[in-house]
Short mmCIF file of C-alpha atoms in Angstrom, two decimals:
data_model
loop_
_atom_site.label_atom_id
_atom_site.label_comp_id
_atom_site.label_asym_id
_atom_site.label_seq_id
_atom_site.Cartn_x
_atom_site.Cartn_y
_atom_site.Cartn_z
CA UNK A 1 108.94 81.31 27.32
CA UNK A 2 111.69 82.71 25.09
CA UNK A 3 110.56 80.71 22.03
CA UNK A 4 113.88 81.54 20.40
CA UNK A 5 116.00 78.62 19.22
CA UNK A 6 119.22 80.59 19.72
CA UNK A 7 121.32 79.51 22.73
CA UNK A 8 121.78 83.25 23.37
CA UNK A 9 118.08 83.48 24.33
CA UNK A 10 118.07 82.49 28.01
CA UNK A 11 116.37 83.33 31.26
CA UNK A 12 118.35 83.92 34.43
CA UNK A 13 117.40 80.49 35.76
CA UNK A 14 118.43 78.79 32.51
CA UNK A 15 121.81 80.51 32.47
CA UNK A 16 122.45 79.65 36.11
CA UNK A 17 121.55 76.00 35.53
CA UNK A 18 123.93 75.90 32.56
CA UNK A 19 127.06 77.24 34.29
CA UNK A 20 129.20 74.31 33.15
CA UNK A 21 128.69 75.41 29.56
CA UNK A 22 129.82 79.05 29.87
CA UNK A 23 132.26 78.91 32.82
CA UNK A 24 135.87 77.92 32.10
CA UNK A 25 138.65 77.29 34.62
CA UNK A 26 142.39 77.64 34.07
CA UNK A 27 144.44 74.89 35.68
CA UNK A 28 147.85 75.26 37.31
CA UNK A 29 149.75 74.71 34.06
CA UNK A 30 147.65 77.29 32.20
CA UNK A 31 148.25 79.88 34.94
CA UNK A 32 151.98 79.14 34.83
CA UNK A 33 152.00 79.58 31.05
CA UNK A 34 150.32 82.98 31.38
CA UNK A 35 152.87 84.13 33.95
CA UNK A 36 155.70 82.92 31.71
CA UNK A 37 154.19 84.75 28.73
CA UNK A 38 153.88 87.94 30.75
CA UNK A 39 157.44 87.73 32.04
CA UNK A 40 158.88 87.17 28.55
CA UNK A 41 156.81 89.88 26.89
CA UNK A 42 157.08 92.66 29.45
CA UNK A 43 159.34 95.53 28.42
CA UNK A 44 158.88 98.64 30.62
CA UNK A 45 159.78 101.07 27.84
CA UNK A 46 156.98 99.79 25.58
CA UNK A 47 153.48 101.18 25.43
CA UNK A 48 150.57 98.78 24.93
CA UNK A 49 150.35 99.70 21.25
CA UNK A 50 153.96 98.58 20.74
CA UNK A 51 153.24 94.96 21.66
CA UNK A 52 152.47 92.37 19.02
CA UNK A 53 150.40 89.23 19.12
CA UNK A 54 153.49 87.04 18.77
CA UNK A 55 155.01 88.60 21.91
CA UNK A 56 152.56 86.57 24.03
CA UNK A 57 152.72 82.77 23.87
CA UNK A 58 149.71 81.87 26.00
CA UNK A 59 150.53 78.16 25.92
CA UNK A 60 148.03 75.87 27.65
CA UNK A 61 145.84 78.81 28.65
CA UNK A 62 144.89 79.73 25.10
CA UNK A 63 142.63 76.72 24.26
CA UNK A 64 140.58 77.44 27.40
CA UNK A 65 140.33 81.17 26.71
CA UNK A 66 139.58 80.54 23.02
CA UNK A 67 136.74 78.20 23.99
CA UNK A 68 135.28 80.94 26.20
CA UNK A 69 135.39 83.41 23.32
CA UNK A 70 133.73 80.85 21.05
CA UNK A 71 130.93 80.36 23.56
CA UNK A 72 130.45 84.11 23.66
CA UNK A 73 130.25 84.40 19.88
CA UNK A 74 128.24 81.27 19.02
CA UNK A 75 126.66 80.12 22.28
CA UNK A 76 125.17 81.82 25.30
CA UNK A 77 126.62 85.24 24.45
CA UNK A 78 128.42 85.44 27.80
CA UNK A 79 131.34 83.48 29.26
CA UNK A 80 133.47 83.53 32.39
CA UNK A 81 137.12 82.44 32.61
CA UNK A 82 138.29 81.83 36.17
CA UNK A 83 141.87 81.69 37.33
CA UNK A 84 143.88 84.40 35.61
CA UNK A 85 147.01 84.79 37.74
CA UNK A 86 146.50 87.71 40.12
CA UNK A 87 148.65 87.19 43.22
CA UNK A 88 152.00 88.90 42.93
CA UNK A 89 150.98 91.00 39.92
CA UNK A 90 150.63 94.75 40.19
CA UNK A 91 148.06 96.72 38.22
CA UNK A 92 150.32 97.25 35.22
CA UNK A 93 151.22 93.57 35.03
CA UNK A 94 147.56 92.56 35.13
CA UNK A 95 146.66 95.18 32.53
CA UNK A 96 149.40 93.89 30.21
CA UNK A 97 148.24 90.30 30.71
CA UNK A 98 144.71 91.36 29.75
CA UNK A 99 146.09 93.16 26.71
CA UNK A 100 148.05 90.08 25.62
CA UNK A 101 144.88 87.97 25.76
CA UNK A 102 143.13 90.60 23.67
CA UNK A 103 145.86 90.51 21.01
CA UNK A 104 145.04 86.84 20.43
CA UNK A 105 141.29 87.42 20.36
CA UNK A 106 140.68 90.34 18.01
CA UNK A 107 141.57 93.92 17.15
CA UNK A 108 141.21 96.25 20.12
CA UNK A 109 138.82 99.13 19.59
CA UNK A 110 139.28 102.65 20.98
CA UNK A 111 136.93 103.46 23.87
CA UNK A 112 136.79 107.24 23.98
CA UNK A 113 137.96 110.57 22.63
CA UNK A 114 141.45 109.87 24.00
CA UNK A 115 141.54 106.72 21.81
CA UNK A 116 142.45 104.51 24.75
CA UNK A 117 142.25 100.81 23.87
CA UNK A 118 141.95 99.51 27.41
CA UNK A 119 139.96 101.14 30.20
CA UNK A 120 140.67 101.00 33.90
CA UNK A 121 137.16 100.48 35.29
CA UNK A 122 137.38 102.25 38.63
CA UNK A 123 135.71 105.08 40.52
CA UNK A 124 137.51 108.20 39.39
CA UNK A 125 134.93 110.50 40.94
CA UNK A 126 133.13 111.25 37.67
CA UNK A 127 129.38 111.65 37.13
CA UNK A 128 127.36 109.17 35.09
CA UNK A 129 124.16 111.03 34.18
CA UNK A 130 125.50 114.08 32.39
CA UNK A 131 125.82 114.77 28.67
CA UNK A 132 129.45 113.62 28.59
CA UNK A 133 129.19 110.99 31.34
CA UNK A 134 130.62 107.47 31.05
CA UNK A 135 129.73 104.79 33.59
CA UNK A 136 133.05 102.95 33.81
CA UNK A 137 134.81 105.71 35.77
CA UNK A 138 132.09 106.15 38.43
CA UNK A 139 130.73 104.07 41.31
CA UNK A 140 127.14 104.51 40.10
CA UNK A 141 124.58 101.86 39.30
CA UNK A 142 124.58 101.55 35.51
CA UNK A 143 121.68 101.33 33.10
CA UNK A 144 121.39 98.13 31.13
CA UNK A 145 123.31 98.79 27.93
CA UNK A 146 125.42 97.45 25.12
CA UNK A 147 128.88 98.77 24.32
CA UNK A 148 129.91 100.04 20.88
CA UNK A 149 131.81 96.90 19.98
CA UNK A 150 131.30 93.25 19.05
CA UNK A 151 132.87 91.80 22.21
CA UNK A 152 133.62 93.17 25.67
CA UNK A 153 136.26 91.52 27.88
CA UNK A 154 136.45 92.51 31.57
CA UNK A 155 139.28 91.22 33.75
CA UNK A 156 138.92 91.66 37.51
CA UNK A 157 141.90 92.83 39.57
CA UNK A 158 140.08 93.93 42.76
CA UNK A 159 136.52 93.70 44.09
CA UNK A 160 134.81 96.61 45.84
CA UNK A 161 134.25 96.65 49.58
CA UNK A 162 130.55 96.13 48.86
CA UNK A 163 128.38 96.18 45.74
CA UNK A 164 129.55 96.24 42.13
CA UNK A 165 127.69 93.06 41.17
CA UNK A 166 127.69 92.24 37.44
CA UNK A 167 124.28 91.77 35.78
CA UNK A 168 123.56 90.40 32.31
CA UNK A 169 120.31 89.98 30.38
CA UNK A 170 119.77 88.14 27.11
CA UNK A 171 118.44 90.64 24.58
CA UNK A 172 116.80 87.94 22.37
CA UNK A 173 115.00 86.63 25.46
CA UNK A 174 113.93 90.15 26.41
CA UNK A 175 112.61 90.68 22.89
CA UNK A 176 110.59 87.46 23.14
CA UNK A 177 109.09 88.66 26.43
CA UNK A 178 108.20 92.01 24.82
CA UNK A 179 106.59 90.29 21.86
CA UNK A 180 104.51 88.04 24.11
CA UNK A 181 103.39 90.70 26.60
CA UNK A 182 103.45 93.97 24.67
CA UNK A 183 102.95 93.06 20.99
CA UNK A 184 101.64 96.51 20.03
CA UNK A 185 104.82 98.16 21.37
CA UNK A 186 107.42 95.69 20.13
CA UNK A 187 107.56 96.97 16.54
CA UNK A 188 108.66 100.37 17.84
CA UNK A 189 111.90 98.75 19.01
CA UNK A 190 112.78 98.18 15.36
CA UNK A 191 112.42 101.89 14.58
CA UNK A 192 115.50 104.13 14.88
CA UNK A 193 115.97 106.37 17.89
CA UNK A 194 118.87 108.77 18.43
CA UNK A 195 121.77 107.83 20.70
CA UNK A 196 124.18 110.52 21.94
CA UNK A 197 127.90 110.11 21.32
CA UNK A 198 128.43 111.84 24.70
CA UNK A 199 130.67 114.48 23.13
CA UNK A 200 133.17 111.92 21.86
CA UNK A 201 132.39 112.05 18.15
CA UNK A 202 135.09 112.13 15.50
CA UNK A 203 135.34 115.24 13.28
CA UNK A 204 133.30 113.51 10.54
CA UNK A 205 130.55 112.34 12.94
CA UNK A 206 127.41 114.04 14.24
CA UNK A 207 126.84 114.38 18.03
CA UNK A 208 124.19 111.64 17.82
CA UNK A 209 123.15 108.88 15.45
CA UNK A 210 119.87 107.08 14.63
CA UNK A 211 119.82 103.38 15.48
CA UNK A 212 117.11 100.76 16.16
CA UNK A 213 117.12 98.80 19.40
CA UNK A 214 116.61 95.58 17.41
CA UNK A 215 117.28 94.53 13.83
CA UNK A 216 117.86 91.25 11.98
CA UNK A 217 120.39 89.93 9.50
CA UNK A 218 120.73 86.39 8.22
CA UNK A 219 117.96 85.14 10.49
CA UNK A 220 119.72 86.46 13.62
CA UNK A 221 118.41 89.11 16.00
CA UNK A 222 120.82 91.87 17.05
CA UNK A 223 120.37 94.49 19.77
CA UNK A 224 121.67 97.94 20.67
CA UNK A 225 120.60 99.69 23.87
CA UNK A 226 121.76 102.46 26.21
CA UNK A 227 119.03 104.40 28.00
CA UNK A 228 121.46 107.03 29.27
CA UNK A 229 122.57 107.87 25.72
CA UNK A 230 119.00 107.99 24.42
CA UNK A 231 118.09 110.42 27.19
CA UNK A 232 121.19 112.53 26.50
CA UNK A 233 120.42 112.68 22.77
CA UNK A 234 117.00 114.21 23.46
CA UNK A 235 118.78 117.26 24.87
CA UNK A 236 120.79 117.85 21.68
CA UNK A 237 119.77 120.47 19.15
CA UNK A 238 118.20 119.04 16.02
CA UNK A 239 117.45 115.57 17.43
CA UNK A 240 113.81 114.63 16.70
CA UNK A 241 111.63 114.17 19.76
CA UNK A 242 110.54 110.60 20.46
CA UNK A 243 106.82 110.02 19.74
CA UNK A 244 104.73 109.06 22.76
CA UNK A 245 104.14 105.43 21.76
CA UNK A 246 107.81 104.96 20.85
CA UNK A 247 108.73 106.41 24.26
CA UNK A 248 106.34 103.98 25.93
CA UNK A 249 107.99 101.07 24.11
CA UNK A 250 111.46 102.17 25.22
CA UNK A 251 110.35 102.68 28.82
CA UNK A 252 108.65 99.29 28.85
CA UNK A 253 111.70 97.55 27.42
CA UNK A 254 114.08 99.21 29.88
CA UNK A 255 111.95 98.06 32.81
CA UNK A 256 111.49 94.59 31.38
CA UNK A 257 115.22 93.81 31.04
CA UNK A 258 115.60 94.36 34.79
CA UNK A 259 113.14 91.63 35.76
CA UNK A 260 114.64 88.99 38.08
CA UNK A 261 113.59 86.20 35.72
CA UNK A 262 115.70 87.78 32.96
CA UNK A 263 118.58 89.52 34.76
CA UNK A 264 121.35 87.12 35.81
CA UNK A 265 123.71 88.30 38.56
CA UNK A 266 127.28 87.25 39.30
CA UNK A 267 130.21 88.46 41.35
CA UNK A 268 133.46 88.94 39.46
CA UNK A 269 136.34 87.79 41.64
CA UNK A 270 140.02 88.79 41.29
CA UNK A 271 141.40 86.68 38.44
CA UNK A 272 138.06 86.39 36.61
CA UNK A 273 137.66 87.31 32.94
CA UNK A 274 134.10 87.99 31.81
CA UNK A 275 133.40 88.08 28.06
CA UNK A 276 130.18 89.52 26.63
CA UNK A 277 128.72 89.54 23.11
CA UNK A 278 127.24 93.03 22.76
CA UNK A 279 124.83 91.99 20.01
CA UNK A 280 122.89 89.52 22.16
CA UNK A 281 123.68 90.50 25.77
CA UNK A 282 122.81 93.60 27.78
CA UNK A 283 124.90 94.27 30.85
CA UNK A 284 124.78 96.41 33.96
CA UNK A 285 126.30 96.74 37.42
CA UNK A 286 125.05 97.67 40.85
CA UNK A 287 126.51 100.70 42.61
CA UNK A 288 129.36 100.07 45.00
CA UNK A 289 131.21 101.32 48.05
CA UNK A 290 134.97 101.12 47.79
CA UNK A 291 137.81 100.37 50.18
CA UNK A 292 139.68 103.27 51.76
CA UNK A 293 143.02 101.70 50.85
CA UNK A 294 143.80 102.68 47.21
CA UNK A 295 145.62 99.36 46.70
CA UNK A 296 142.39 97.46 47.41
CA UNK A 297 139.92 99.65 45.50
CA UNK A 298 137.67 98.07 42.85
CA UNK A 299 139.52 97.74 39.55
CA UNK A 300 138.75 95.91 36.33
CA UNK A 301 140.32 96.25 32.91
CA UNK A 302 138.01 96.50 29.92
CA UNK A 303 138.78 95.62 26.32
CA UNK A 304 136.55 96.22 23.31
CA UNK A 305 137.32 93.74 20.56
CA UNK A 306 136.46 93.17 16.92
CA UNK A 307 137.03 89.42 16.37
CA UNK A 308 138.13 88.00 13.02
CA UNK A 309 135.03 85.78 12.79
CA UNK A 310 132.22 88.10 13.82
CA UNK A 311 128.69 87.97 12.41
CA UNK A 312 127.39 89.88 9.42
CA UNK A 313 125.63 92.80 11.10
CA UNK A 314 122.42 94.55 10.08
CA UNK A 315 122.94 97.44 7.68
CA UNK A 316 121.54 99.79 10.34
CA UNK A 317 124.66 99.07 12.44
CA UNK A 318 126.93 100.78 9.89
CA UNK A 319 126.28 104.28 11.26
CA UNK A 320 127.97 103.27 14.53
CA UNK A 321 130.31 100.44 13.54
CA UNK A 322 131.46 101.95 10.20
CA UNK A 323 131.47 98.43 8.76
CA UNK A 324 129.08 95.49 9.08
CA UNK A 325 130.95 92.81 7.14
CA UNK A 326 132.63 89.89 8.99
CA UNK A 327 136.38 90.09 9.24
CA UNK A 328 136.44 93.89 9.39
CA UNK A 329 137.90 96.07 12.12
CA UNK A 330 134.66 97.72 13.25
CA UNK A 331 133.11 99.44 16.24
CA UNK A 332 134.71 101.52 18.94
CA UNK A 333 134.78 105.27 19.50
CA UNK A 334 137.03 106.84 16.89
CA UNK A 335 137.83 110.04 18.75
CA UNK A 336 139.92 113.01 17.72
CA UNK A 337 143.04 111.46 19.26
CA UNK A 338 142.92 108.53 16.80
CA UNK A 339 146.36 109.32 15.42
CA UNK A 340 148.95 107.53 13.27
CA UNK A 341 150.13 105.35 16.15
CA UNK A 342 146.57 104.08 16.62
CA UNK A 343 146.17 103.46 12.91
CA UNK A 344 149.52 101.66 12.70
CA UNK A 345 148.55 99.38 15.59
CA UNK A 346 145.21 98.55 13.97
CA UNK A 347 146.83 97.83 10.58
CA UNK A 348 149.42 95.54 12.18
CA UNK A 349 146.92 93.69 14.36
CA UNK A 350 144.43 93.34 11.50
CA UNK A 351 147.14 91.85 9.29
CA UNK A 352 148.08 89.38 12.03
CA UNK A 353 144.48 88.16 12.22
CA UNK A 354 143.70 88.31 8.49
CA UNK A 355 141.18 91.15 8.93
CA UNK A 356 140.33 94.23 6.84
CA UNK A 357 140.16 97.87 7.85
CA UNK A 358 136.96 99.73 6.93
CA UNK A 359 137.14 102.84 4.73
CA UNK A 360 137.42 106.17 6.57
#
């Protein structure tokens, strides 16, 4: 049905049948090497931005993790690493381990106006559907969306008492379904629509930006979607109203990506690392009910990463990513707290990976 030769164009049944391709398991030696790396690197007086790539020798774990990242970039667009050491590690240890993996995989990108480079994905009592809402710090069901980064890495420390299931949909497959069933609407998805920055814009950025849902570069199809941010943008002064047929196309697409034949579900267990390619994979999550015990409450750690070998992006991506060329440190939310320490970290990490910083 997808008619797309890309391995990133899959149905839920195809992805499930192909688990051996995109699921990777760490053996006992690899787990031991990660624990050794964590023990050697950990210095309580350091902040995350003080650590360097060479501080973490991931040993036998790195070839497995690197293969998962490669599958995410060049294959299915989603991968799952099972077996990160979890028992005996507190939250800070597990966060640092996640950070060390990220230092080997790309340049971390800031995720909000506080310029935090790693997010604790937990219910902090916030509200999702408001003009400044972010889904990661609520227990709400999330819209299907892409994050403002090339790659998303989610490590699971605790599961919820119930709910919180991860859902992914192939955006190239969804586009193929749209083209087959709603050909008169599909072209609207290539027209720009405004996305809200949810109040987290940098001083040189507008509160919203125009961006198509789909665009192409080098024969590849790329996607950008976040219904909550499109809805929020419509409430901002000066943002053009969406024409009726364009609105119909967006509504149709948002319903289509939720279809059971497209939306693949999985539970993330403690010690799992899920990796997602934002350009070809939409993701979501069901709502959840948490444990009463704070030590058992649902907790994941999220990294946004710009890898050294990313794709050449469509020119329309520049308004959000600030750079579209491969090998550039791009994406993220460059908030007002993006200070000299942040810039120094990015320069150092970019140099370690042979990457370039975009102009500011």
